[in-house]
Amino acid sequence: MTSGTDWSVSGLCLMVRPERFPEVERVLGELPWLEVHARDEATGRLVVVQEHATVEEHQQGLRRLQAIPHVLTADLVVHHKAPSDCES
């Protein structure tokens, strides 16, 4: 994931054609900046988190997810940005 001065993540919900779910999951698994956190193959729903350094990279990531074949929708649910030295 990212390094530098900022820590920035966004959570997204994806809707996928259920019959193409394994194919889309494989594509998502190849993206080093993305993690799948929840999945429901029967309904074609995925919850994913992406991490980038800038808002522009988050926007590009969202557009990239929306362009994956058989992804019906990819919607931003939450975005959080904090200094990298911020402790939880």
PDB file of C-alpha atoms in Angstrom:
ATOM      1  CA  MET A   1       0.000   0.000   0.000  1.00  0.00           C
ATOM      2  CA  THR A   2       1.031   3.652   0.095  1.00  0.00           C
ATOM      3  CA  SER A   3       3.867   5.276   1.983  1.00  0.00           C
ATOM      4  CA  GLY A   4       4.635   8.922   2.612  1.00  0.00           C
ATOM      5  CA  THR A   5       3.065  11.657   4.658  1.00  0.00           C
ATOM      6  CA  ASP A   6      -0.632  10.807   4.227  1.00  0.00           C
ATOM      7  CA  TRP A   7      -2.758   7.776   4.914  1.00  0.00           C
ATOM      8  CA  SER A   8      -5.850   7.704   2.731  1.00  0.00           C
ATOM      9  CA  VAL A   9      -8.429   4.980   2.181  1.00  0.00           C
ATOM     10  CA  SER A  10     -11.815   4.750   0.532  1.00  0.00           C
ATOM     11  CA  GLY A  11     -14.478   2.093   0.878  1.00  0.00           C
ATOM     12  CA  LEU A  12     -16.550   1.115  -2.122  1.00  0.00           C
ATOM     13  CA  CYS A  13     -19.471  -1.157  -2.909  1.00  0.00           C
ATOM     14  CA  LEU A  14     -19.397  -3.062  -6.190  1.00  0.00           C
ATOM     15  CA  MET A  15     -22.249  -4.856  -7.912  1.00  0.00           C
ATOM     16  CA  VAL A  16     -21.107  -7.614 -10.249  1.00  0.00           C
ATOM     17  CA  ARG A  17     -22.979  -9.986 -12.525  1.00  0.00           C
ATOM     18  CA  PRO A  18     -23.270 -13.055 -10.249  1.00  0.00           C
ATOM     19  CA  GLU A  19     -22.394 -15.424 -13.091  1.00  0.00           C
ATOM     20  CA  ARG A  20     -19.123 -13.492 -13.621  1.00  0.00           C
ATOM     21  CA  PHE A  21     -18.263 -13.112  -9.919  1.00  0.00           C
ATOM     22  CA  PRO A  22     -15.165 -15.402  -9.890  1.00  0.00           C
ATOM     23  CA  GLU A  23     -13.776 -13.681 -12.996  1.00  0.00           C
ATOM     24  CA  VAL A  24     -14.164 -10.187 -11.475  1.00  0.00           C
ATOM     25  CA  GLU A  25     -12.713 -11.364  -8.150  1.00  0.00           C
ATOM     26  CA  ARG A  26      -9.594 -12.575  -9.960  1.00  0.00           C
ATOM     27  CA  VAL A  27      -9.159  -9.160 -11.593  1.00  0.00           C
ATOM     28  CA  LEU A  28      -9.611  -7.394  -8.236  1.00  0.00           C
ATOM     29  CA  GLY A  29      -7.041  -9.713  -6.651  1.00  0.00           C
ATOM     30  CA  GLU A  30      -4.422  -8.451  -9.112  1.00  0.00           C
ATOM     31  CA  LEU A  31      -4.773  -4.822  -7.983  1.00  0.00           C
ATOM     32  CA  PRO A  32      -2.101  -4.132  -5.328  1.00  0.00           C
ATOM     33  CA  TRP A  33      -3.895  -1.032  -4.008  1.00  0.00           C
ATOM     34  CA  LEU A  34      -7.194  -2.840  -3.357  1.00  0.00           C
ATOM     35  CA  GLU A  35      -8.453  -5.335  -0.769  1.00  0.00           C
ATOM     36  CA  VAL A  36     -11.763  -7.210  -0.779  1.00  0.00           C
ATOM     37  CA  HIS A  37     -13.327  -7.080   2.683  1.00  0.00           C
ATOM     38  CA  ALA A  38     -16.757  -8.642   2.105  1.00  0.00           C
ATOM     39  CA  ARG A  39     -18.295 -10.678  -0.668  1.00  0.00           C
ATOM     40  CA  ASP A  40     -21.674 -12.205  -1.520  1.00  0.00           C
ATOM     41  CA  GLU A  41     -21.431 -14.218  -4.693  1.00  0.00           C
ATOM     42  CA  ALA A  42     -25.172 -15.003  -4.772  1.00  0.00           C
ATOM     43  CA  THR A  43     -26.108 -11.314  -5.016  1.00  0.00           C
ATOM     44  CA  GLY A  44     -22.939 -10.150  -6.799  1.00  0.00           C
ATOM     45  CA  ARG A  45     -21.959  -7.691  -4.066  1.00  0.00           C
ATOM     46  CA  LEU A  46     -18.416  -6.846  -2.994  1.00  0.00           C
ATOM     47  CA  VAL A  47     -17.111  -4.393  -0.405  1.00  0.00           C
ATOM     48  CA  VAL A  48     -13.594  -3.237  -1.209  1.00  0.00           C
ATOM     49  CA  VAL A  49     -11.089  -0.800   0.260  1.00  0.00           C
ATOM     50  CA  GLN A  50      -8.535   1.058  -1.815  1.00  0.00           C
ATOM     51  CA  GLU A  51      -5.535   2.959  -0.487  1.00  0.00           C
ATOM     52  CA  HIS A  52      -3.821   5.781  -2.352  1.00  0.00           C
ATOM     53  CA  ALA A  53      -1.817   8.899  -1.559  1.00  0.00           C
ATOM     54  CA  THR A  54      -4.040  11.472  -3.291  1.00  0.00           C
ATOM     55  CA  VAL A  55      -7.702  12.161  -3.979  1.00  0.00           C
ATOM     56  CA  GLU A  56      -6.934  12.051  -7.694  1.00  0.00           C
ATOM     57  CA  GLU A  57      -5.572   8.506  -7.350  1.00  0.00           C
ATOM     58  CA  HIS A  58      -8.757   7.493  -5.495  1.00  0.00           C
ATOM     59  CA  GLN A  59     -10.834   8.936  -8.340  1.00  0.00           C
ATOM     60  CA  GLN A  60      -8.720   7.099 -10.913  1.00  0.00           C
ATOM     61  CA  GLY A  61      -9.081   3.880  -8.905  1.00  0.00           C
ATOM     62  CA  LEU A  62     -12.862   4.253  -8.815  1.00  0.00           C
ATOM     63  CA  ARG A  63     -12.985   4.845 -12.574  1.00  0.00           C
ATOM     64  CA  ARG A  64     -10.736   1.817 -13.099  1.00  0.00           C
ATOM     65  CA  LEU A  65     -13.092  -0.361 -11.024  1.00  0.00           C
ATOM     66  CA  GLN A  66     -16.118   0.949 -12.936  1.00  0.00           C
ATOM     67  CA  ALA A  67     -14.442  -0.023 -16.212  1.00  0.00           C
ATOM     68  CA  ILE A  68     -13.841  -3.684 -15.273  1.00  0.00           C
ATOM     69  CA  PRO A  69     -15.955  -5.924 -17.502  1.00  0.00           C
ATOM     70  CA  HIS A  70     -19.055  -7.321 -15.736  1.00  0.00           C
ATOM     71  CA  VAL A  71     -18.938  -4.711 -12.944  1.00  0.00           C
ATOM     72  CA  LEU A  72     -22.396  -3.171 -13.020  1.00  0.00           C
ATOM     73  CA  THR A  73     -21.748  -0.432 -10.461  1.00  0.00           C
ATOM     74  CA  ALA A  74     -18.872   0.759  -8.289  1.00  0.00           C
ATOM     75  CA  ASP A  75     -19.855   3.406  -5.755  1.00  0.00           C
ATOM     76  CA  LEU A  76     -17.850   5.336  -3.194  1.00  0.00           C
ATOM     77  CA  VAL A  77     -19.239   4.801   0.312  1.00  0.00           C
ATOM     78  CA  VAL A  78     -16.601   6.437   2.514  1.00  0.00           C
ATOM     79  CA  HIS A  79     -13.252   8.198   2.213  1.00  0.00           C
ATOM     80  CA  HIS A  80     -10.827   8.956   5.052  1.00  0.00           C
ATOM     81  CA  LYS A  81      -7.524  10.802   4.966  1.00  0.00           C
ATOM     82  CA  ALA A  82      -5.161  11.301   7.908  1.00  0.00           C
ATOM     83  CA  PRO A  83      -1.468  12.015   8.490  1.00  0.00           C
ATOM     84  CA  SER A  84       0.638   8.850   8.358  1.00  0.00           C
ATOM     85  CA  ASP A  85       1.843   9.448  11.919  1.00  0.00           C
ATOM     86  CA  CYS A  86      -1.758   9.453  13.218  1.00  0.00           C
ATOM     87  CA  GLU A  87      -2.348   6.599  15.660  1.00  0.00           C
ATOM     88  CA  SER A  88      -5.670   4.794  15.888  1.00  0.00           C
TER      89      SER A  88
END
